[in-house]
Coordinates of C-alpha atoms and ligand atoms in Angstrom, one line a residue:
X1 CA -25.2 -14.4 5.3
X2 CA -24.1 -16.0 8.8
X3 CA -25.3 -14.9 12.1
X4 CA -21.5 -14.6 12.9
X5 CA -21.4 -11.7 10.0
X6 CA -23.4 -9.6 11.2
X7 CA -23.0 -6.5 12.6
X8 CA -22.6 -6.4 16.2
X9 CA -24.1 -3.2 17.9
X10 CA -22.8 -2.4 21.4
X11 CA -25.1 -4.4 24.0
X12 CA -26.1 -1.4 26.0
X13 CA -27.8 0.7 22.4
X14 CA -29.5 -2.6 21.5
X15 CA -30.9 -2.8 24.5
X16 CA -32.1 0.8 24.7
X17 CA -33.4 1.1 21.2
X18 CA -35.4 -2.1 21.9
X19 CA -37.0 -0.7 24.4
X20 CA -37.3 2.7 23.9
X21 CA -41.3 2.9 22.4
X22 CA -41.3 6.6 21.5
X23 CA -41.6 7.4 17.8
X24 CA -38.0 9.0 18.2
X25 CA -36.9 5.7 20.0
X26 CA -38.8 3.2 17.1
X27 CA -37.3 5.7 14.4
X28 CA -34.1 5.0 15.3
X29 CA -34.3 1.7 15.0
X30 CA -35.5 1.6 11.8
X31 CA -33.0 3.8 10.5
X32 CA -30.2 1.0 11.8
X33 CA -32.2 -1.7 9.8
X34 CA -32.0 0.6 7.0
X35 CA -28.5 0.8 7.2
X36 CA -28.0 -2.9 7.8
X37 CA -30.1 -3.5 4.4
X38 CA -27.8 -0.8 2.8
X39 CA -25.0 -2.7 4.4
X40 CA -25.8 -6.2 2.9
X41 CA -25.8 -4.4 -0.2
X42 CA -22.4 -2.9 0.6
X43 CA -20.8 -6.4 0.6
X44 CA -22.8 -7.3 -2.4
X45 CA -21.4 -4.7 -4.5
X46 CA -17.7 -5.2 -2.7
X47 CA -17.9 -9.0 -4.0
X48 CA -18.8 -7.7 -7.6
X49 CA -16.0 -6.1 -7.7
X50 CA -13.4 -8.5 -6.5
X51 CA -14.5 -12.1 -6.9
X52 CA -17.8 -12.8 -8.5
X53 CA -17.4 -14.8 -11.5
X54 CA -18.6 -12.9 -14.6
X55 CA -21.2 -15.2 -15.5
X56 CA -23.2 -14.0 -11.9
X57 CA -23.8 -10.4 -13.0
X58 CA -27.5 -10.7 -14.2
X59 CA -28.1 -13.0 -10.8
X60 CA -26.4 -9.8 -9.4
X61 CA -28.5 -7.2 -10.8
X62 CA -31.4 -9.1 -9.7
X63 CA -30.3 -9.2 -5.9
X64 CA -29.1 -5.5 -5.9
X65 CA -32.2 -4.3 -7.8
X66 CA -34.4 -6.2 -5.1
X67 CA -32.8 -5.0 -2.1
X68 CA -33.0 -1.6 -3.4
X69 CA -36.5 -1.7 -3.7
X70 CA -37.1 -3.6 -0.5
X71 CA -34.9 -0.3 1.1
X72 CA -37.0 2.1 -1.0
X73 CA -40.0 0.8 0.3
X74 CA -39.6 1.0 3.8
X75 CA -38.1 4.2 3.7
X76 CA -40.6 5.7 1.9
X77 CA -43.4 3.6 3.4
X78 CA -46.5 5.2 5.1
X79 CA -44.8 3.6 8.3
X80 CA -41.4 5.5 8.0
X81 CA -43.7 9.0 7.0
X82 CA -45.6 8.5 10.7
X83 CA -42.6 7.7 12.6
X84 CA -40.9 10.5 11.1
X85 CA -43.6 13.1 12.3
X86 CA -44.2 11.7 15.2
X87 CA -40.1 12.1 16.3
X88 CA -40.5 15.9 14.8
X89 CA -43.5 16.8 17.0
X90 CA -41.8 14.7 20.4
X91 CA -38.7 16.8 19.9
X92 CA -40.2 20.0 18.7
X93 CA -38.5 22.2 21.8
X94 CA -35.4 21.3 20.0
X95 CA -33.3 20.4 23.4
X96 CA -31.7 17.3 22.9
X97 CA -29.0 18.2 20.0
X98 CA -28.3 14.7 18.9
X99 CA -31.9 13.9 18.2
X100 CA -31.8 17.3 16.1
X101 CA -28.9 16.4 14.0
X102 CA -31.0 13.2 13.3
X103 CA -33.9 14.6 12.4
X104 CA -32.7 16.7 10.2
X105 CA -31.1 14.6 8.0
X106 CA -33.8 12.1 8.1
X107 CA -36.2 14.8 6.8
X108 CA -33.5 15.7 4.1
X109 CA -33.2 12.3 3.1
X110 CA -36.8 10.9 3.4
X111 CA -38.0 14.6 1.4
X112 CA -35.6 13.1 -1.5
X113 CA -36.5 9.4 -1.4
X114 CA -40.4 9.8 -1.6
X115 CA -40.2 11.9 -4.6
X116 CA -38.3 8.9 -6.6
X117 CA -41.1 6.4 -7.6
X118 CA -40.1 2.8 -6.3
X119 CA -39.9 0.9 -10.0
X120 CA -37.4 4.1 -11.4
X121 CA -35.2 2.9 -8.2
X122 CA -35.3 -0.4 -9.5
X123 CA -34.4 0.5 -13.0
X124 CA -31.5 2.4 -11.8
X125 CA -29.8 0.1 -9.5
X126 CA -30.2 -3.0 -12.0
X127 CA -29.0 -0.6 -15.0
X128 CA -26.0 0.6 -13.5
X129 CA -25.1 -3.3 -12.5
X130 CA -25.0 -4.0 -16.2
X131 CA -23.2 -0.4 -17.0
X132 CA -20.5 -1.1 -14.6
X133 CA -20.0 -4.7 -16.4
X134 CA -20.3 -3.1 -20.0
X135 CA -17.9 -0.6 -18.8
X136 CA -15.6 -3.1 -17.6
X137 CA -15.5 -4.8 -21.3
X138 CA -15.3 -1.9 -22.9
X139 CA -12.4 -0.6 -20.8
X140 CA -10.2 -4.5 -21.3
X141 CA -11.0 -4.3 -25.1
X142 CA -10.6 -0.8 -25.6
X143 CA -14.1 -0.9 -27.1
X144 CA -16.0 2.5 -26.4
X145 CA -19.3 0.7 -28.5
X146 CA -19.8 -1.5 -26.0
X147 CA -20.0 0.9 -23.1
X148 CA -21.5 3.7 -25.4
X149 CA -25.4 2.5 -25.4
X150 CA -25.6 2.2 -21.7
X151 CA -24.2 5.6 -20.9
X152 CA -26.7 6.8 -22.7
X153 CA -29.3 5.1 -20.8
X154 CA -27.9 6.2 -17.6
X155 CA -27.6 9.9 -18.8
X156 CA -31.0 9.3 -19.6
X157 CA -32.0 8.1 -15.8
X158 CA -30.4 10.5 -14.3
X159 CA -32.1 13.3 -16.4
X160 CA -35.3 11.4 -14.7
X161 CA -34.0 11.8 -12.0
X162 CA -33.3 15.5 -11.9
X163 CA -36.9 15.5 -12.7
X164 CA -38.1 13.8 -10.1
X165 CA -36.2 15.2 -7.1
X166 CA -35.4 18.6 -8.2
X167 CA -37.9 21.6 -7.3
X168 CA -39.1 23.8 -9.7
X169 CA -36.1 26.3 -11.1
X170 CA -33.7 23.7 -9.9
X171 CA -30.3 23.7 -11.3
X172 CA -29.7 19.8 -12.9
X173 CA -26.5 19.6 -11.8
X174 CA -26.5 20.9 -8.5
X175 CA -29.4 18.5 -7.9
X176 CA -27.2 15.4 -8.9
X177 CA -24.3 17.4 -6.8
X178 CA -26.2 17.6 -3.7
X179 CA -26.6 13.9 -3.1
X180 CA -22.9 14.0 -2.8
X181 CA -21.8 17.3 -1.8
X182 CA -25.0 18.8 0.3
X183 CA -24.8 22.5 0.3
X184 CA -22.5 23.0 -2.8
X185 CA -23.5 24.3 -6.4
X186 CA -21.8 23.7 -9.6
X187 CA -21.7 27.7 -9.8
X188 CA -19.6 28.0 -6.3
X189 CA -17.4 24.9 -8.1
X190 CA -17.2 27.1 -11.5
X191 CA -16.0 30.0 -9.2
X192 CA -12.9 27.9 -7.1
X193 CA -12.1 25.9 -9.9
X194 CA -11.6 28.7 -12.5
X195 CA -8.8 30.3 -9.8
X196 CA -7.3 26.6 -9.2
X197 CA -7.2 26.0 -12.9
X198 CA -5.1 29.3 -13.7
X199 CA -2.4 28.7 -10.7
X200 CA -2.2 25.1 -11.8
X201 CA -1.5 25.8 -15.3
X202 CA 1.0 28.3 -14.1
X203 CA 2.6 25.8 -11.9
X204 CA 2.5 22.9 -15.0
X205 CA 4.3 26.1 -16.9
X206 CA 6.8 26.5 -14.5
X207 CA 7.7 23.0 -14.3
X208 CA 8.2 22.5 -17.7
X209 CA 10.3 25.4 -17.8
X210 CA 12.4 24.1 -15.2
X211 CA 13.8 21.5 -17.9
X212 CA 14.0 19.0 -14.8
X213 CA 12.7 15.7 -15.2
X214 CA 12.1 13.4 -12.2
X215 CA 13.7 10.0 -12.3
X216 CA 10.1 8.2 -12.3
X217 CA 11.6 5.1 -13.9
X218 CA 13.0 3.8 -10.5
X219 CA 9.5 3.4 -9.6
X220 CA 9.2 1.1 -12.7
X221 CA 12.0 -1.6 -11.7
X222 CA 10.7 -5.0 -10.9
X223 CA 8.8 -4.6 -7.3
X224 CA 7.5 -8.3 -7.1
X225 CA 3.8 -8.6 -6.0
X226 CA 3.9 -10.2 -2.5
X227 CA 6.6 -7.6 -1.0
X228 CA 4.3 -4.8 -2.7
X229 CA 1.5 -5.8 -0.8
X230 CA 3.6 -6.6 2.6
X231 CA 4.9 -2.4 2.5
X232 CA 1.2 -1.4 1.8
X233 CA -0.2 -3.1 4.7
X234 CA 2.8 -2.3 6.7
X235 CA 2.0 1.2 5.8
X236 CA -1.5 1.3 6.2
X237 CA -1.2 -0.5 9.7
X238 CA 1.5 1.8 10.8
X239 CA -0.7 5.3 10.0
X240 CA -3.8 3.1 12.2
X241 CA -5.9 1.0 9.9
X242 CA -7.3 -2.2 11.7
X243 CA -6.5 -5.0 9.8
X244 CA -8.8 -7.1 12.3
X245 CA -12.0 -4.7 11.4
X246 CA -11.1 -4.7 7.5
X247 CA -9.0 -5.9 4.5
X248 CA -7.0 -5.1 1.6
X249 CA -8.5 -6.8 -2.1
X250 CA -7.6 -6.2 -5.3
X251 CA -10.1 -4.8 -8.0
X252 CA -10.0 -3.2 -11.7
X253 CA -10.4 0.2 -9.7
X254 CA -9.5 0.8 -6.2
X255 CA -12.2 1.6 -3.4
X256 CA -12.5 1.3 0.2
X257 CA -16.3 0.3 1.1
X258 CA -17.7 1.1 4.6
X259 CA -19.6 -2.0 5.3
X260 CA -20.4 -1.3 9.2
X261 CA -18.7 -1.3 12.3
X262 CA -15.9 -3.9 12.6
X263 CA -15.7 -4.4 8.5
X264 CA -14.1 -1.9 6.2
X265 CA -12.9 -3.1 2.7
X266 CA -10.2 -1.6 0.5
X267 CA -9.1 -2.6 -2.9
X268 CA -6.1 -1.6 -4.7
X269 CA -4.4 -3.2 -8.2
X270 CA -0.8 -4.0 -8.5
X271 CA 1.6 -3.9 -11.2
X272 CA 4.9 -5.5 -10.6
X273 CA 6.2 -2.8 -13.2
X274 CA 5.0 0.2 -10.7
X275 CA 4.8 0.1 -7.0
X276 CA 3.9 3.8 -6.7
X277 CA 0.4 2.4 -8.2
X278 CA -0.5 0.1 -5.4
X279 CA 1.4 1.9 -2.7
X280 CA -0.4 5.4 -3.2
X281 CA -3.9 4.0 -4.1
X282 CA -3.6 1.7 -0.5
X283 CA -2.7 4.8 1.4
X284 CA -5.0 6.5 -0.6
X285 CA -8.0 4.2 0.3
X286 CA -6.4 3.8 3.7
X287 CA -7.3 7.5 4.9
X288 CA -10.8 6.9 3.5
X289 CA -10.8 3.7 5.5
X290 CA -9.5 5.5 8.7
X291 CA -12.7 7.8 8.5
X292 CA -14.7 4.8 8.5
X293 CA -13.2 3.6 11.3
X294 CA -13.5 6.5 13.5
X295 CA -17.0 6.8 13.3
X296 CA -18.8 6.4 16.2
X297 CA -19.9 2.8 16.6
X298 CA -22.9 3.9 19.1
X299 CA -24.4 5.9 16.1
X300 CA -24.2 3.1 13.3
X301 CA -27.4 3.5 11.1
X302 CA -28.0 7.0 11.8
X303 CA -26.5 10.4 10.2
X304 CA -24.6 11.3 13.6
X305 CA -22.6 7.5 12.6
X306 CA -22.1 8.6 8.8
X307 CA -19.9 10.3 6.9
X308 CA -20.7 14.1 6.2
X309 CA -19.6 14.7 2.2
X310 CA -17.6 12.9 -0.3
X311 CA -15.4 16.2 0.2
X312 CA -14.5 15.4 3.5
X313 CA -14.2 11.7 3.0
X314 CA -12.0 12.6 0.3
X315 CA -9.7 15.1 2.0
X316 CA -8.9 12.4 4.6
X317 CA -7.8 10.0 1.7
X318 CA -6.1 12.7 0.3
X319 CA -4.1 13.5 3.5
X320 CA -2.6 10.5 3.7
X321 CA -1.9 9.6 0.5
X322 CA -0.2 13.1 -0.4
X323 CA 0.4 15.4 2.7
X324 CA 1.8 12.6 4.7
X325 CA 2.7 9.6 2.3
X326 CA 5.0 11.9 0.2
X327 CA 6.1 13.7 3.1
X328 CA 10.4 13.5 3.2
X329 CA 9.5 12.7 7.0
X330 CA 7.2 9.5 5.9
X331 CA 9.9 8.3 3.8
X332 CA 13.0 8.7 6.5
X333 CA 10.6 6.3 8.5
X334 CA 9.4 4.4 5.6
X335 CA 12.7 4.2 3.1
X336 CA 14.5 1.4 5.2
X337 CA 11.6 -0.8 5.3
X338 CA 11.3 -0.3 1.0
X339 CA 15.3 -1.2 0.8
X340 CA 14.8 -4.4 2.7
X341 CA 11.7 -5.6 0.9
X342 CA 13.4 -4.4 -2.7
X343 CA 17.1 -4.9 -2.6
X344 CA 17.1 -5.7 -5.7
X345 CA 14.9 -2.7 -7.1
X346 CA 16.6 -0.4 -4.7
X347 CA 20.3 -1.6 -3.8
X348 CA 21.7 1.8 -5.8
X349 CA 18.9 4.1 -5.5
X350 CA 19.5 7.4 -3.2
X351 CA 16.7 8.4 -1.0
X352 CA 16.8 12.0 -2.6
X353 CA 16.2 10.6 -5.5
X354 CA 13.5 8.4 -4.8
X355 CA 11.7 11.6 -2.9
X356 CA 12.2 13.2 -6.6
X357 CA 10.6 10.3 -8.2
X358 CA 7.5 10.2 -6.1
X359 CA 7.0 13.7 -6.2
X360 CA 7.2 14.0 -9.7
X361 CA 4.6 16.8 -11.9
X362 CA 3.8 15.7 -15.5
X363 CA 0.5 15.9 -17.6
X364 CA -0.3 12.4 -18.0
X365 CA -3.6 10.4 -19.3
X366 CA -4.7 8.3 -16.1
X367 CA -6.5 10.8 -13.3
X368 CA -5.8 7.9 -10.4
X369 CA -1.9 8.0 -11.6
X370 CA -1.6 11.8 -12.1
X371 CA 0.1 13.9 -9.6
X372 CA -1.0 16.3 -7.1
X373 CA -0.6 19.4 -9.4
X374 CA -2.3 17.8 -12.6
X375 CA -4.6 16.0 -10.5
X376 CA -7.1 18.8 -10.3
X377 CA -7.0 19.5 -14.4
X378 CA -8.2 16.3 -14.7
X379 CA -11.3 16.9 -12.5
X380 CA -12.4 20.4 -14.2
X381 CA -12.2 18.3 -17.5
X382 CA -14.8 15.6 -16.4
X383 CA -16.6 18.5 -14.1
X384 CA -17.3 20.5 -17.6
X385 CA -18.2 16.8 -19.7
X386 CA -20.4 15.6 -17.6
X387 CA -22.4 18.8 -17.1
X388 CA -22.4 18.9 -20.9
X389 CA -23.8 15.2 -20.7
X390 CA -26.7 15.8 -18.6
X391 CA -27.8 18.9 -20.3
X392 CA -27.8 17.2 -23.3
X393 CA -25.2 19.6 -25.3
X394 CA -22.7 16.2 -25.6
X395 CA -23.9 13.3 -27.0
X396 CA -22.9 9.8 -25.9
X397 CA -21.3 8.8 -29.0
X398 CA -19.3 12.1 -29.3
X399 CA -17.5 11.5 -25.7
X400 CA -14.3 10.2 -26.9
X401 CA -13.5 12.7 -29.6
X402 CA -14.8 15.4 -27.0
X403 CA -12.6 13.9 -24.4
X404 CA -9.2 13.7 -26.3
X405 CA -9.4 17.8 -27.0
X406 CA -10.1 18.5 -24.1
X407 CA -7.2 16.4 -22.8
X408 CA -5.2 18.0 -25.3
X409 CA -6.5 21.7 -24.5
X410 CA -5.9 21.5 -20.8
X411 CA -2.9 19.3 -20.5
X412 CA -1.8 18.9 -23.7
X413 CA -1.6 15.1 -23.7
X414 CA -4.0 13.1 -26.4
X415 CA -5.3 9.8 -24.9
X416 CA -3.6 6.7 -27.2
X417 CA -6.8 5.0 -27.1
X418 CA -10.7 5.4 -24.8
X419 CA -9.3 3.0 -22.2
X420 CA -6.9 4.9 -21.6
X421 CA -9.3 8.1 -22.1
X422 CA -12.7 8.5 -21.5
X423 CA -13.1 4.7 -20.3
X424 CA -10.9 4.8 -17.8
X425 CA -12.9 6.1 -14.3
X426 CA -16.0 3.6 -13.6
X427 CA -18.0 6.8 -11.9
X428 CA -20.2 7.4 -14.9
X429 CA -21.4 3.7 -15.7
X430 CA -22.7 3.5 -12.2
X431 CA -24.9 6.7 -12.2
X432 CA -22.0 9.0 -10.6
X433 CA -22.8 12.0 -12.2
X434 CA -21.5 15.0 -10.1
X435 CA -19.2 12.9 -8.3
X436 CA -16.0 14.2 -9.6
X437 CA -15.8 17.5 -8.0
X438 CA -15.9 16.0 -4.8
X439 CA -12.3 14.2 -5.6
X440 CA -10.8 18.5 -6.2
X441 CA -12.8 19.8 -2.8
X442 CA -10.8 16.7 -0.9
X443 CA -7.6 18.0 -2.1
X444 CA -8.8 21.3 -1.0
X445 CA -10.3 20.7 2.2
X446 CA -7.4 18.2 2.8
X447 CA -4.6 20.7 2.6
X448 CA -6.5 23.0 4.9
X449 CA -6.8 20.8 7.4
X450 CA -3.4 19.5 7.5
X451 CA -2.2 23.0 7.5
X452 CA -4.2 23.4 10.3
X453 CA -3.2 20.6 12.4
X454 CA 0.3 21.5 11.7
X455 CA -0.2 24.9 13.4
X456 CA -1.7 23.7 16.2
X457 CA -0.3 20.3 17.2
X458 CA 3.4 21.8 16.2
X459 CA 5.9 19.7 14.8
X460 CA 4.2 16.6 12.8
X461 CA 7.1 16.0 10.6
X462 CA 9.4 14.7 13.5
X463 CA 6.3 11.7 14.5
X464 CA 6.2 11.1 10.8
X465 CA 10.2 10.8 10.8
X466 CA 9.7 7.8 13.8
X467 CA 6.7 6.1 12.1
X468 CA 4.4 7.5 14.6
X469 CA 1.1 9.0 13.2
X470 CA -1.2 8.7 16.4
X471 CA -1.2 12.8 17.0
X472 CA -2.5 13.5 13.5
X473 CA -5.0 10.9 13.6
X474 CA -6.0 11.5 17.0
X475 CA -6.6 15.3 15.7
X476 CA -8.8 13.8 12.5
X477 CA -10.5 11.4 15.2
X478 CA -11.4 14.6 17.1
X479 CA -12.2 17.0 14.3
X480 CA -13.6 15.0 11.6
X481 CA -14.5 11.4 12.5
X482 CA -16.1 11.5 15.4
X483 CA -18.2 14.5 14.4
X484 CA -20.6 12.6 11.7
X485 CA -23.3 14.7 10.0
X486 CA -23.4 17.1 13.5
X487 CA -22.0 19.7 11.2
X488 CA -22.0 20.4 7.4
X489 CA -19.0 20.4 5.4
X490 CA -18.4 23.7 5.4
X491 CA -18.8 24.4 9.1
X492 CA -16.3 21.5 9.8
X493 CA -13.9 23.0 7.7
X494 CA -14.6 26.6 9.3
X495 CA -15.0 25.1 13.1
X496 CA -11.1 22.7 12.6
X497 CA -9.3 25.3 10.8
X498 CA -10.6 28.9 11.8
X499 CA -11.4 29.7 8.7
X500 CA -13.8 29.3 5.6
X501 CA -13.2 26.9 2.8
X502 CA -10.0 28.2 0.4
X503 CA -7.9 27.5 -2.4
X504 CA -4.7 29.0 -0.6
X505 CA -3.4 26.2 1.6
X506 CA -3.5 24.0 -1.6
X507 CA -1.9 26.1 -3.7
X508 CA 0.5 27.0 -1.0
X509 CA 1.4 23.5 -0.8
X510 CA 1.5 22.7 -4.5
X511 CA 4.2 26.0 -4.7
X512 CA 6.5 24.9 -2.2
X513 CA 6.4 21.1 -3.7
X514 CA 7.2 22.6 -7.4
X515 CA 9.7 25.0 -5.8
X516 CA 11.3 22.0 -3.9
X517 CA 11.9 19.3 -6.9
X518 CA 11.6 21.9 -9.7
X519 CA 12.8 25.1 -8.4
X520 CA 16.4 26.8 -9.3
Ligands
ZN601 ZN1 -10.8 8.4 -2.5

């Protein structure tokens, strides 16, 4: 990594850290250096998914596992432990609110990290790299047997992680979930998901009974890739993504990586015969990117400069992808740009038909391409299967069969291949067990925040129709992005919306949408 690639801290901040000889000041510096190591791993991870040649897999696994080990050793060593204890002593009075937030999270993370042996951390991260590589091969060749042994190894490692980290009587799933969504439990999720599931099934039935079918083929005409990239970048920039501090590239599975201040990297995948695939995935990743770009630079490397939870992160992506990006007001602005970019494909298309096409509701095989209503059923399916895998009630070899029958039972469709079934998502291959529910939490939180923003700001639709998204972004910056980890996910929702987390706003939104496009 060259000199100019390094993260630039604001001068005042860097100087303050270097001269602050208190234990808290030194811990702040330590935390920032650990974040820089994490940032270097972030670049390697991004490269692995985008430009790395397949032959580099073994080398990359060694690089990543070395960095993971160095980070872990430094984070759990006696120097860090002493600094943390001394800093807690210095701030025993609790009058410095910022220090209190940072110390609380540093303590939580430290306690979790010291329970994991360094060899285990190294084994998990190198296995994850090999496993993700096997998953890529397996998905490409529709060959579950290539991935199966790696999945078994990952499950075994996650069970060991629970043994190390969970206290006596800990619920295994909660222990893993806590890493992604602090404070959330499997029991609470089952409660929320069962309410959702009932309503979603009713909505799917209403759509089916309407007999109406969205003209989805309109988005499946020929859309040249160069044009797809142009409109996606135009939309991302318009809603506020700063391309002088970020990139958009191509990978098998779209993601957004926050490398550090000034460096947020999104990816998508393009299909000439389906523009909705790239366009909405870019809006989605842009939502993640806006959160990352809105986190206070001066707090980089500390809990106050970090995101709250994956559910909150996903609420940002879902807001821009669905609540804004599929709205009629957004398309009043975007439609002329689309018509100009794709004159051949769209010359005979009416905006009203286009709106129906992109607000289609229909059970389908692929989570990332599914609609707003059925999406959450895909998540509930994964939530149930990963609990069974972790508990040992479901063997990896039986996953394809279980997956297919669950799809049939919940969505009424059966995958034609494992590539379109249990191999479609990268998450489990990298050790992400307990991750999927955060997507549905994101949908719930996003809808609740958006409803509150509209209540508080008044007519946002008029803004969108003019291509002006600044008031909504400003509200999200103030309520969410700039807060770092100052509040928990639930506290943030309560503070921003005045109400506790609830499924009602999302269900209101979905009912309205189904009524709009499928009502009589
Ligand atoms: Zn996302």
